[in-house]
Coordinates of C-alpha atoms in Angstrom, one line a residue:
M1203 CA -93.0 -86.3 -1.8
K1204 CA -91.4 -86.5 -0.1
Y1205 CA -92.4 -88.1 -1.5
L1206 CA -92.5 -91.2 -2.4
M1207 CA -90.2 -93.9 -4.4
R1208 CA -88.5 -97.1 -3.4
K1209 CA -84.8 -96.1 -2.9
R1210 CA -83.5 -99.3 -4.7
L1211 CA -85.5 -98.1 -8.0
V1212 CA -84.9 -94.7 -7.8
G1213 CA -81.4 -93.2 -9.4
L1214 CA -79.0 -90.8 -7.5
R1215 CA -80.2 -87.8 -9.7
I1216 CA -83.4 -88.1 -7.6
S1217 CA -81.6 -88.4 -4.2
V1218 CA -79.4 -85.2 -5.1
L1219 CA -82.6 -83.4 -5.7
L1220 CA -84.5 -84.6 -2.6
I1221 CA -81.6 -83.0 -0.4
L1222 CA -81.1 -79.8 -2.5
V1223 CA -85.0 -79.1 -3.0
L1224 CA -86.5 -80.4 0.0
S1225 CA -85.4 -82.6 2.7
I1226 CA -88.6 -84.0 3.1
V1227 CA -89.4 -84.9 -0.5
L1228 CA -91.4 -87.3 -1.3
A1229 CA -91.3 -89.0 2.1
G1230 CA -94.2 -91.4 2.5
C1231 CA -94.1 -93.7 -0.5
A1232 CA -92.5 -97.0 -1.4
N1233 CA -91.1 -98.8 1.7
T1234 CA -88.0 -99.8 0.0
N1235 CA -88.7 -96.9 -0.4
K1236 CA -102.5 -70.7 8.3
K1237 CA -102.8 -67.4 5.4
E1238 CA -105.5 -68.7 3.3
A1239 CA -105.7 -67.9 -0.6
A1240 CA -108.3 -65.8 -1.5
S1241 CA -110.6 -67.7 -4.3
P1242 CA -114.1 -68.4 -4.7
A1243 CA -113.3 -71.9 -6.1
V1244 CA -111.8 -73.2 -2.6
S1245 CA -113.6 -74.9 -0.2
D1246 CA -113.6 -73.2 3.5
D1247 CA -112.4 -76.7 4.7
K1248 CA -108.7 -75.6 5.4
T1249 CA -107.3 -79.3 6.0
S1250 CA -110.1 -80.8 3.9
S1251 CA -110.1 -84.4 2.7
S1252 CA -113.6 -84.8 1.5
S1253 CA -116.1 -87.7 2.4
T1254 CA -118.5 -86.3 -0.1
P1255 CA -119.2 -89.3 -2.4
A1256 CA -117.1 -88.7 -5.5
E1257 CA -118.9 -87.8 -8.9
N1258 CA -117.0 -90.1 -11.5
T1259 CA -118.8 -88.7 -14.6
P1260 CA -118.2 -85.4 -16.1
P1261 CA -120.3 -82.2 -15.1
P1262 CA -123.8 -82.0 -17.2
S1263 CA -122.6 -79.1 -19.2
A1264 CA -119.2 -80.7 -20.3
D1265 CA -119.7 -82.0 -24.0
I1266 CA -117.3 -85.2 -24.5
S1267 CA -119.3 -86.2 -27.6
E1268 CA -115.3 -85.9 -29.4
F1269 CA -112.8 -88.4 -28.6
V1270 CA -109.6 -86.6 -27.8
E1271 CA -106.1 -88.1 -27.3
L1272 CA -104.4 -86.4 -24.6
I1273 CA -100.3 -86.3 -24.0
W1274 CA -98.9 -86.1 -20.4
Y1275 CA -95.1 -85.4 -19.9
M1276 CA -93.6 -86.5 -16.9
P1277 CA -90.3 -87.9 -15.5
P1278 CA -90.1 -91.8 -15.0
P1279 CA -91.0 -92.9 -11.6
L1280 CA -89.6 -96.4 -12.7
D1281 CA -87.1 -97.5 -15.4
P1282 CA -88.1 -99.8 -17.0
R1283 CA -91.6 -100.4 -16.9
P1284 CA -92.4 -104.0 -18.1
N1285 CA -96.1 -104.1 -17.2
E1286 CA -96.8 -100.5 -19.1
A1287 CA -98.6 -101.4 -22.0
N1288 CA -101.1 -103.5 -19.9
V1289 CA -101.4 -100.8 -17.3
M1290 CA -102.3 -98.1 -19.8
K1291 CA -104.8 -100.3 -21.9
A1292 CA -106.6 -100.4 -18.4
V1293 CA -106.3 -96.9 -17.7
N1294 CA -107.7 -96.0 -21.1
E1295 CA -110.4 -98.2 -21.1
V1296 CA -111.5 -96.2 -17.9
L1297 CA -111.1 -93.0 -19.8
K1298 CA -112.9 -93.9 -22.8
E1299 CA -115.7 -94.7 -20.8
K1300 CA -115.7 -91.8 -18.3
I1301 CA -114.5 -88.6 -20.6
N1302 CA -114.4 -90.0 -24.0
A1303 CA -110.6 -89.8 -23.9
H1304 CA -107.3 -91.6 -24.2
V1305 CA -103.8 -90.6 -22.5
T1306 CA -100.5 -91.1 -23.5
I1307 CA -97.9 -90.7 -20.9
K1308 CA -94.3 -89.9 -22.3
F1309 CA -91.5 -90.4 -19.6
V1310 CA -88.7 -88.4 -20.3
D1311 CA -85.4 -89.1 -18.5
W1312 CA -84.7 -86.8 -15.4
A1313 CA -81.6 -85.5 -16.6
T1314 CA -83.0 -84.3 -20.3
Y1315 CA -87.0 -83.6 -18.4
V1316 CA -86.5 -79.8 -17.9
Q1317 CA -84.9 -79.1 -21.3
K1318 CA -87.5 -81.3 -23.0
I1319 CA -90.3 -79.3 -21.6
K1320 CA -88.9 -76.1 -22.7
V1321 CA -88.4 -77.2 -26.2
A1322 CA -91.7 -78.6 -26.5
A1323 CA -93.5 -75.5 -25.2
S1324 CA -91.2 -73.1 -27.5
A1325 CA -91.8 -75.0 -30.5
G1326 CA -95.5 -75.3 -30.0
E1327 CA -95.7 -78.7 -29.8
E1328 CA -99.2 -79.8 -28.8
F1329 CA -99.3 -81.6 -25.4
D1330 CA -101.9 -81.2 -22.7
L1331 CA -100.6 -82.0 -19.2
F1332 CA -96.9 -82.1 -17.5
S1333 CA -95.7 -82.5 -14.2
D1334 CA -93.3 -80.5 -12.1
L1335 CA -91.6 -82.9 -9.5
L1336 CA -89.2 -81.5 -6.7
G1337 CA -89.4 -78.2 -8.1
T1338 CA -87.2 -79.1 -11.1
L1339 CA -89.2 -77.1 -13.7
G1340 CA -89.8 -74.2 -10.8
F1341 CA -93.5 -72.5 -10.8
S1342 CA -92.4 -69.2 -11.1
Q1343 CA -90.5 -70.2 -14.6
N1344 CA -93.5 -72.4 -15.7
V1345 CA -95.7 -69.0 -15.4
S1346 CA -93.2 -66.6 -16.5
S1347 CA -92.5 -68.5 -19.5
G1348 CA -95.9 -68.9 -20.5
I1349 CA -95.9 -72.7 -20.4
A1350 CA -98.5 -73.1 -17.4
M1351 CA -102.0 -72.3 -18.5
E1352 CA -104.4 -70.5 -16.0
L1353 CA -106.6 -72.6 -14.4
D1354 CA -109.5 -71.0 -12.5
D1355 CA -112.1 -71.3 -15.3
L1356 CA -111.1 -75.0 -15.8
I1357 CA -111.2 -75.9 -12.0
N1358 CA -114.5 -74.3 -11.7
K1359 CA -116.1 -75.8 -14.2
Y1360 CA -114.5 -79.2 -14.3
G1361 CA -112.4 -79.7 -11.4
Q1362 CA -114.6 -79.1 -7.9
D1363 CA -113.4 -82.7 -7.0
I1364 CA -109.9 -81.3 -6.9
V1365 CA -111.0 -78.4 -4.9
K1366 CA -112.7 -80.6 -2.0
K1367 CA -109.3 -82.4 -1.6
V1368 CA -106.5 -79.5 -1.7
P1369 CA -106.2 -77.4 1.3
N1370 CA -106.8 -74.0 0.9
Q1371 CA -103.6 -72.8 2.2
A1372 CA -101.8 -74.8 -0.6
W1373 CA -103.4 -73.1 -3.4
Q1374 CA -101.2 -70.0 -2.4
A1375 CA -98.0 -71.9 -4.0
V1376 CA -99.5 -72.5 -7.1
T1377 CA -101.1 -69.0 -7.5
S1378 CA -99.5 -66.3 -9.4
Q1379 CA -101.2 -62.5 -9.7
G1380 CA -104.4 -64.1 -8.2
K1381 CA -104.7 -67.1 -10.7
K1382 CA -104.2 -70.4 -10.0
Y1383 CA -101.7 -72.1 -12.4
G1384 CA -101.2 -75.7 -11.1
I1385 CA -102.5 -78.4 -8.8
A1386 CA -100.4 -78.9 -5.8
N1387 CA -101.0 -83.1 -5.0
P1388 CA -101.6 -83.3 -1.4
S1389 CA -98.4 -85.1 0.2
A1390 CA -96.0 -85.6 3.2
W1391 CA -95.3 -81.6 2.8
V1392 CA -93.6 -82.1 6.2
N1393 CA -92.1 -85.1 7.6
S1394 CA -93.0 -87.2 10.9
F1395 CA -89.3 -87.3 12.0
N1396 CA -88.8 -89.7 14.7
I1397 CA -85.9 -91.5 16.6
A1398 CA -85.7 -94.9 15.5
M1399 CA -84.0 -98.0 17.7
R1400 CA -83.0 -101.7 17.4
K1401 CA -85.5 -103.2 19.4
D1402 CA -83.1 -105.8 20.8
I1403 CA -81.0 -103.2 22.1
A1404 CA -84.1 -101.3 23.6
D1405 CA -85.2 -104.8 25.1
K1406 CA -82.0 -105.5 26.7
Y1407 CA -81.7 -102.3 28.5
A1408 CA -85.3 -101.5 29.1
I1409 CA -85.0 -98.2 27.4
D1410 CA -88.4 -95.9 27.5
Y1411 CA -88.2 -95.2 24.1
A1412 CA -91.6 -93.8 24.0
S1413 CA -90.5 -91.3 26.2
I1414 CA -88.1 -89.7 23.7
H1415 CA -89.7 -86.7 22.1
S1416 CA -86.4 -84.5 21.7
Y1417 CA -82.9 -84.7 21.0
K1418 CA -82.3 -83.6 24.8
D1419 CA -84.3 -86.8 25.8
L1420 CA -82.3 -88.7 23.4
E1421 CA -78.8 -87.5 24.9
P1422 CA -79.0 -89.6 28.2
V1423 CA -79.8 -92.8 26.3
L1424 CA -76.7 -92.3 24.1
E1425 CA -74.4 -91.7 26.7
S1426 CA -75.7 -94.9 28.7
L1427 CA -75.3 -96.9 25.0
K1428 CA -71.8 -95.5 24.9
N1429 CA -70.6 -97.0 28.2
K1430 CA -72.6 -100.4 28.0
E1431 CA -71.9 -101.4 24.2
P1432 CA -68.2 -100.0 23.7
D1433 CA -68.2 -102.1 20.3
M1434 CA -70.9 -99.8 18.7
I1435 CA -71.7 -96.3 18.1
P1436 CA -75.1 -95.5 19.7
F1437 CA -76.2 -93.2 16.8
V1438 CA -75.4 -93.3 13.2
G1439 CA -75.9 -89.4 12.9
Y1440 CA -77.1 -87.5 10.0
G1441 CA -76.4 -87.3 6.1
P1442 CA -76.2 -84.3 3.7
G1443 CA -78.9 -81.8 4.5
Y1444 CA -79.3 -82.6 7.7
A1445 CA -82.7 -84.0 7.6
A1446 CA -83.6 -84.6 10.7
F1447 CA -84.2 -81.2 12.0
Q1448 CA -87.1 -78.8 12.7
Q1449 CA -88.6 -77.6 9.2
T1450 CA -88.8 -73.7 9.8
F1451 CA -86.8 -72.5 7.1
D1452 CA -88.9 -71.3 3.8
K1453 CA -86.4 -71.8 1.4
I1454 CA -86.1 -70.2 -2.0
S1455 CA -82.7 -71.8 -2.6
P1456 CA -80.7 -74.3 -1.1
M1457 CA -79.1 -71.5 0.9
I1458 CA -81.7 -68.9 1.2
G1459 CA -85.0 -68.5 3.1
Y1460 CA -87.3 -66.9 5.4
D1461 CA -87.1 -67.9 8.9
V1462 CA -90.5 -68.4 10.5
V1463 CA -89.4 -68.3 13.8
D1464 CA -87.7 -64.8 13.9
G1465 CA -89.6 -63.4 10.7
K1466 CA -86.3 -62.6 8.4
W1467 CA -85.1 -63.5 5.6
K1468 CA -81.6 -64.8 5.7
S1469 CA -79.0 -67.6 4.6
Q1470 CA -79.0 -70.7 6.3
L1471 CA -75.7 -69.9 7.8
E1472 CA -77.7 -67.5 10.2
E1473 CA -80.9 -69.8 11.3
Q1474 CA -80.5 -71.1 14.6
T1475 CA -82.2 -74.0 14.4
W1476 CA -79.3 -75.3 11.9
I1477 CA -76.6 -73.9 14.1
D1478 CA -78.1 -75.5 17.1
L1479 CA -78.3 -78.8 15.3
V1480 CA -74.4 -78.3 14.1
K1481 CA -73.3 -77.5 17.2
M1482 CA -74.9 -80.7 19.1
M1483 CA -73.6 -82.9 15.9
H1484 CA -70.1 -81.4 16.8
D1485 CA -70.6 -82.5 20.7
W1486 CA -72.1 -85.7 19.9
A1487 CA -69.4 -86.2 17.6
Q1488 CA -66.6 -85.6 20.0
K1489 CA -68.6 -87.7 22.9
G1490 CA -68.4 -91.0 20.5
Y1491 CA -72.3 -90.8 20.4
I1492 CA -72.0 -90.5 16.2
P1493 CA -69.3 -91.2 13.7
K1494 CA -66.8 -88.6 13.0
K1495 CA -67.4 -88.5 9.4
V1496 CA -70.0 -87.4 6.9
I1497 CA -72.7 -90.3 6.8
T1498 CA -74.1 -90.4 3.0
D1499 CA -76.6 -93.1 3.6
A1500 CA -77.9 -93.5 6.9
N1501 CA -80.0 -96.8 6.0
A1502 CA -76.8 -98.8 4.4
E1503 CA -74.6 -97.6 7.2
F1504 CA -77.0 -98.5 9.8
K1505 CA -77.3 -101.8 8.6
T1506 CA -73.7 -102.7 9.0
G1507 CA -74.9 -103.6 12.3
R1508 CA -72.5 -101.0 14.3
Y1509 CA -75.1 -98.9 15.6
A1510 CA -78.1 -99.1 17.9
V1511 CA -80.1 -95.7 17.2
A1512 CA -81.1 -93.7 14.0
S1513 CA -83.2 -90.9 13.0
Y1514 CA -86.1 -91.9 10.2
H1515 CA -88.5 -89.4 8.4
I1516 CA -91.4 -91.5 8.2
Y1517 CA -93.2 -92.4 12.1
D1518 CA -94.8 -95.9 11.6
P1519 CA -96.6 -96.9 14.9
S1520 CA -96.6 -100.4 13.7
F1521 CA -92.7 -100.2 13.0
V1522 CA -93.3 -102.3 10.3
K1523 CA -91.8 -99.7 7.6
T1524 CA -89.2 -98.4 10.0
S1525 CA -88.2 -102.5 10.3
T1526 CA -88.1 -102.9 6.8
D1527 CA -85.9 -100.1 5.5
F1528 CA -83.5 -100.8 8.4
G1529 CA -83.4 -104.4 7.9
V1530 CA -83.7 -105.0 11.7
P1531 CA -86.3 -105.2 14.0
M1532 CA -87.1 -101.9 15.1
V1533 CA -88.9 -99.9 17.5
A1534 CA -89.4 -95.9 17.1
T1535 CA -91.0 -92.9 18.9
P1536 CA -91.8 -89.3 17.2
L1537 CA -89.8 -86.2 17.9
D1538 CA -91.8 -83.2 19.1
F1539 CA -90.6 -80.8 16.3
H1540 CA -92.0 -77.5 15.3
N1541 CA -92.7 -78.0 11.3
V1542 CA -93.7 -75.6 8.9
V1543 CA -95.0 -76.3 5.4
T1544 CA -93.5 -74.0 3.0
G1545 CA -94.1 -73.2 -0.9
S1546 CA -91.3 -75.4 -1.9
S1547 CA -92.6 -78.5 0.2
I1548 CA -96.3 -77.9 -1.4
R1549 CA -94.8 -77.7 -4.9
T1550 CA -93.1 -81.0 -4.3
A1551 CA -95.7 -82.7 -7.0
V1552 CA -97.5 -80.2 -9.2
S1553 CA -99.8 -81.0 -12.4
Y1554 CA -100.1 -78.3 -14.9
V1555 CA -101.9 -77.8 -17.9
S1556 CA -100.0 -76.8 -20.7
T1557 CA -100.8 -74.0 -22.9
T1558 CA -100.0 -75.6 -25.9
S1559 CA -103.0 -78.1 -25.3
K1560 CA -106.0 -78.5 -27.9
H1561 CA -108.0 -80.1 -25.1
P1562 CA -107.6 -78.1 -21.9
E1563 CA -111.0 -79.3 -20.6
R1564 CA -110.3 -83.0 -21.1
A1565 CA -107.3 -82.5 -19.5
M1566 CA -108.9 -81.3 -16.1
M1567 CA -111.5 -83.8 -16.4
L1568 CA -108.6 -86.2 -16.2
L1569 CA -107.1 -84.7 -13.1
N1570 CA -110.5 -84.4 -11.5
L1571 CA -111.3 -88.1 -12.2
I1572 CA -107.9 -89.1 -10.3
Y1573 CA -109.4 -87.0 -7.5
S1574 CA -112.9 -88.3 -7.4
D1575 CA -112.4 -92.1 -8.2
K1576 CA -110.2 -93.7 -5.9
E1577 CA -110.4 -97.1 -7.6
F1578 CA -109.1 -95.4 -10.9
F1579 CA -106.6 -93.5 -8.9
N1580 CA -105.1 -96.8 -7.4
K1581 CA -105.3 -99.0 -10.0
F1582 CA -103.3 -96.3 -12.3
A1583 CA -100.8 -96.1 -9.5
Y1584 CA -100.5 -99.6 -8.7
G1585 CA -100.9 -101.3 -12.0
V1586 CA -103.2 -104.2 -13.0
E1587 CA -104.7 -106.6 -10.6
G1588 CA -103.2 -109.7 -10.5
E1589 CA -99.9 -108.8 -12.6
D1590 CA -98.7 -105.7 -10.4
W1591 CA -100.7 -106.4 -6.8
N1592 CA -103.2 -108.3 -5.5
Y1593 CA -106.0 -107.7 -2.6
V1594 CA -104.9 -108.8 1.0
S1595 CA -108.5 -107.6 2.5
G1596 CA -111.5 -105.5 1.6
K1597 CA -111.9 -106.2 -2.1
G1598 CA -115.0 -104.3 -3.5
T1599 CA -114.5 -101.6 -0.6
D1600 CA -113.4 -98.1 -1.2
N1601 CA -110.3 -98.6 1.0
P1602 CA -108.7 -102.0 0.8
I1603 CA -105.2 -103.5 1.6
I1604 CA -103.1 -104.6 -1.2
K1605 CA -100.0 -106.0 -1.7
T1606 CA -97.6 -105.4 -5.1
S1607 CA -95.8 -108.2 -6.4
E1608 CA -92.2 -108.8 -5.3
K1609 CA -90.9 -107.8 -9.0
T1610 CA -92.0 -104.2 -9.6
N1611 CA -93.0 -103.8 -13.0
W1612 CA -95.1 -100.8 -12.8
A1613 CA -95.2 -98.1 -10.2
M1614 CA -96.6 -94.5 -10.5
W1615 CA -96.1 -92.8 -6.8
H1616 CA -99.5 -91.5 -5.8
P1617 CA -98.8 -87.8 -5.4
W1618 CA -97.4 -87.9 -8.7
I1619 CA -100.9 -87.8 -10.0
G1620 CA -103.3 -87.1 -7.2
S1621 CA -103.2 -86.8 -3.5
L1622 CA -101.5 -89.5 -1.4
W1623 CA -104.2 -89.2 1.3
D1624 CA -106.4 -91.3 -1.6
Q1625 CA -103.8 -94.2 -1.7
W1626 CA -105.1 -97.6 -0.9
P1627 CA -102.7 -99.0 2.2
S1628 CA -100.3 -101.6 0.9
N1629 CA -96.6 -102.7 1.5
W1630 CA -95.5 -99.4 0.2
N1631 CA -97.4 -97.3 2.9
S1632 CA -99.8 -98.7 5.7
K1633 CA -102.8 -97.0 6.9
E1634 CA -100.9 -96.4 10.1
V1635 CA -98.3 -94.7 8.2
L1636 CA -100.7 -92.6 6.0
D1637 CA -102.9 -91.8 9.0
G1638 CA -99.6 -90.5 10.8
L1639 CA -98.4 -88.6 8.1
K1640 CA -102.2 -86.9 7.5
A1641 CA -102.1 -86.0 11.2
T1642 CA -98.4 -84.4 10.9
I1643 CA -99.6 -82.3 8.1
D1644 CA -103.2 -81.2 9.4
K1645 CA -101.6 -79.9 12.4
A1646 CA -98.5 -78.3 10.8
E1647 CA -98.2 -74.4 10.5
Y1648 CA -98.1 -72.8 7.0
S1649 CA -95.4 -70.6 6.3
P1650 CA -96.8 -67.1 5.4
Y1651 CA -94.8 -66.9 2.3
A1652 CA -96.1 -70.3 0.9
G1653 CA -97.5 -68.3 -1.5
F1654 CA -94.1 -66.4 -2.6
T1655 CA -92.0 -67.4 -5.6
F1656 CA -88.8 -65.4 -6.1
D1657 CA -87.5 -64.5 -9.6
S1658 CA -83.8 -65.0 -9.2
T1659 CA -83.3 -63.2 -12.8
P1660 CA -82.0 -59.9 -11.5
V1661 CA -79.3 -61.5 -9.3
K1662 CA -78.6 -64.5 -10.9
K1663 CA -75.0 -64.4 -10.8
E1664 CA -75.2 -64.0 -6.7
M1665 CA -77.4 -66.8 -6.0
A1666 CA -75.3 -69.2 -8.0
Q1667 CA -72.3 -68.1 -6.2
I1668 CA -74.0 -68.1 -2.9
D1669 CA -75.6 -71.6 -3.5
A1670 CA -72.3 -72.9 -4.5
I1671 CA -71.3 -72.8 -1.1
F1672 CA -74.1 -75.2 0.2
P1673 CA -72.4 -78.6 -0.1
E1674 CA -69.9 -76.8 2.1
L1675 CA -72.4 -76.8 5.1
T1676 CA -72.7 -80.6 5.6
P1677 CA -69.2 -81.3 7.6
V1678 CA -69.2 -78.1 9.4
F1679 CA -69.8 -80.4 12.7
L1680 CA -66.8 -81.9 12.0
A1681 CA -64.6 -78.5 12.3
G1682 CA -62.6 -78.0 15.3
D1683 CA -63.9 -74.7 15.9
V1684 CA -67.5 -74.6 14.5
D1685 CA -68.1 -71.1 15.3
A1686 CA -65.3 -69.9 13.3
S1687 CA -66.0 -72.4 10.4
I1688 CA -69.3 -70.7 10.3
A1689 CA -67.9 -67.4 10.3
K1690 CA -65.7 -67.8 7.5
L1691 CA -68.4 -69.5 5.4
K1692 CA -70.7 -66.4 6.3
E1693 CA -68.0 -64.2 5.0
K1694 CA -67.7 -66.0 1.8
V1695 CA -71.4 -65.5 1.5
D1696 CA -71.3 -61.9 2.0
K1697 CA -68.8 -61.7 -0.4
A1698 CA -70.8 -63.6 -3.0
G1699 CA -73.6 -60.8 -2.7
L1700 CA -75.9 -61.8 0.0
S1701 CA -76.7 -58.2 0.8
E1702 CA -77.7 -57.9 -2.9
V1703 CA -79.8 -61.0 -2.8
L1704 CA -81.7 -59.9 0.3
K1705 CA -82.4 -56.4 -1.4
E1706 CA -84.0 -58.1 -4.5
I1707 CA -86.0 -60.4 -2.4
Q1708 CA -87.7 -57.6 -0.1
K1709 CA -88.3 -55.7 -3.4
Q1710 CA -90.0 -58.7 -4.9
V1711 CA -92.0 -59.7 -1.5
D1712 CA -93.2 -56.0 -1.0
A1713 CA -94.7 -56.2 -4.6
W1714 CA -96.3 -59.7 -3.9
K1715 CA -97.8 -58.3 -0.8
A1716 CA -99.2 -55.8 -2.5
T1717 CA -100.8 -57.8 -5.0
N1718 CA -102.0 -60.7 -2.8
S1719 CA -103.1 -58.4 0.3

């Protein structure tokens, strides 16, 4: 989460990361924007979002007599943040009362964040929490370098409200050698891909858009629009990464992953789902159903008014979010995709306790408070009432509807600090959007390798050479001969050392299976 941030507020760096790391990534944020882990600390409810009343105070055994200062590192969700001082003052008033602590969030620019965390940790700098967003730091790296603290004891003592809300299966992705090292904040781990269509076009031709649930269903509609609207291109097509296709490839890098469909480790070029999509795009481009060019920003391209249909990553049955993002009244219908929750998608937003922390117990209490107290969590995320947001309805209830101010002076995307499913509905995400995303996640399959993390060190050179080929995949659908183009790319990947990488993957997979049963 994705996501989970307003496109006009977030830099190009984040967009690139989303493409390379996770096509779904922080989907579900601002509208301008089943193998279980064996652990006695985890609830038996696989898809739980507990309705048990939250405990907003520390457990009786916790000693909070000493006032402590906590430091939390993360990239900036918004820059600048004019109301940061007021928001943090309000946050710390609650923390002083609840856990007798004060937190300072140190925002570090995305371009230097990885280096900053590495330097700070190696220098022994004392800080308590740090966030890994979109896998920029990397789980295996955090564990192997010793930056991330083992959390089992802390979670057992001070993090039980977190346990209630993180699905059992998700702990696999942040577990190494049987120990938990992070907290994977629940988010849109798979997207609710859908077909969005201009409402005026659907009305004009009485298109039964609600019956469209696959590309096969969509094709006759595109053919009809091509004939009836000759000045329009029926479908805006796809941008880099081919976001709108089934997520059945559990990637360990942009080019290599585990194909859940046939149970094999391979390169993207050998994944049948991707091949089928590329060939379909090629066919549609030849027929004039989509542009004969690579679209880098489908939303912006759609707003030119030259298109009737687009794909979208979040299904909103009210069509409000869809219409807002495309700038014109829209209708939409969900695609019946086979989506799989993968390790990389689970690790979209992970909270860690630093091994240099002097107050790890209090750090875990802070994280637990975010999960146990929805009011605190949402005010942390949205800012100060009356300055950053106002109630629309339901004030005083556990799940009110709010609206943020037109000018955003503070924003903390919910999965960056806690569970997306505890977000108050707002103009960022409506209740319908949140419920739809949650339903998609609850019914999704989990990759059997969601808990496997690959150490690329033994094949670092080969991996770098293979992943460097990834950008060449985007324009394949424009080739005169798609099969020949894919064959040439396969040859390049083979020469770059794919066989060596696959051997190393299998070696590590065997060791991982032996350790993790």
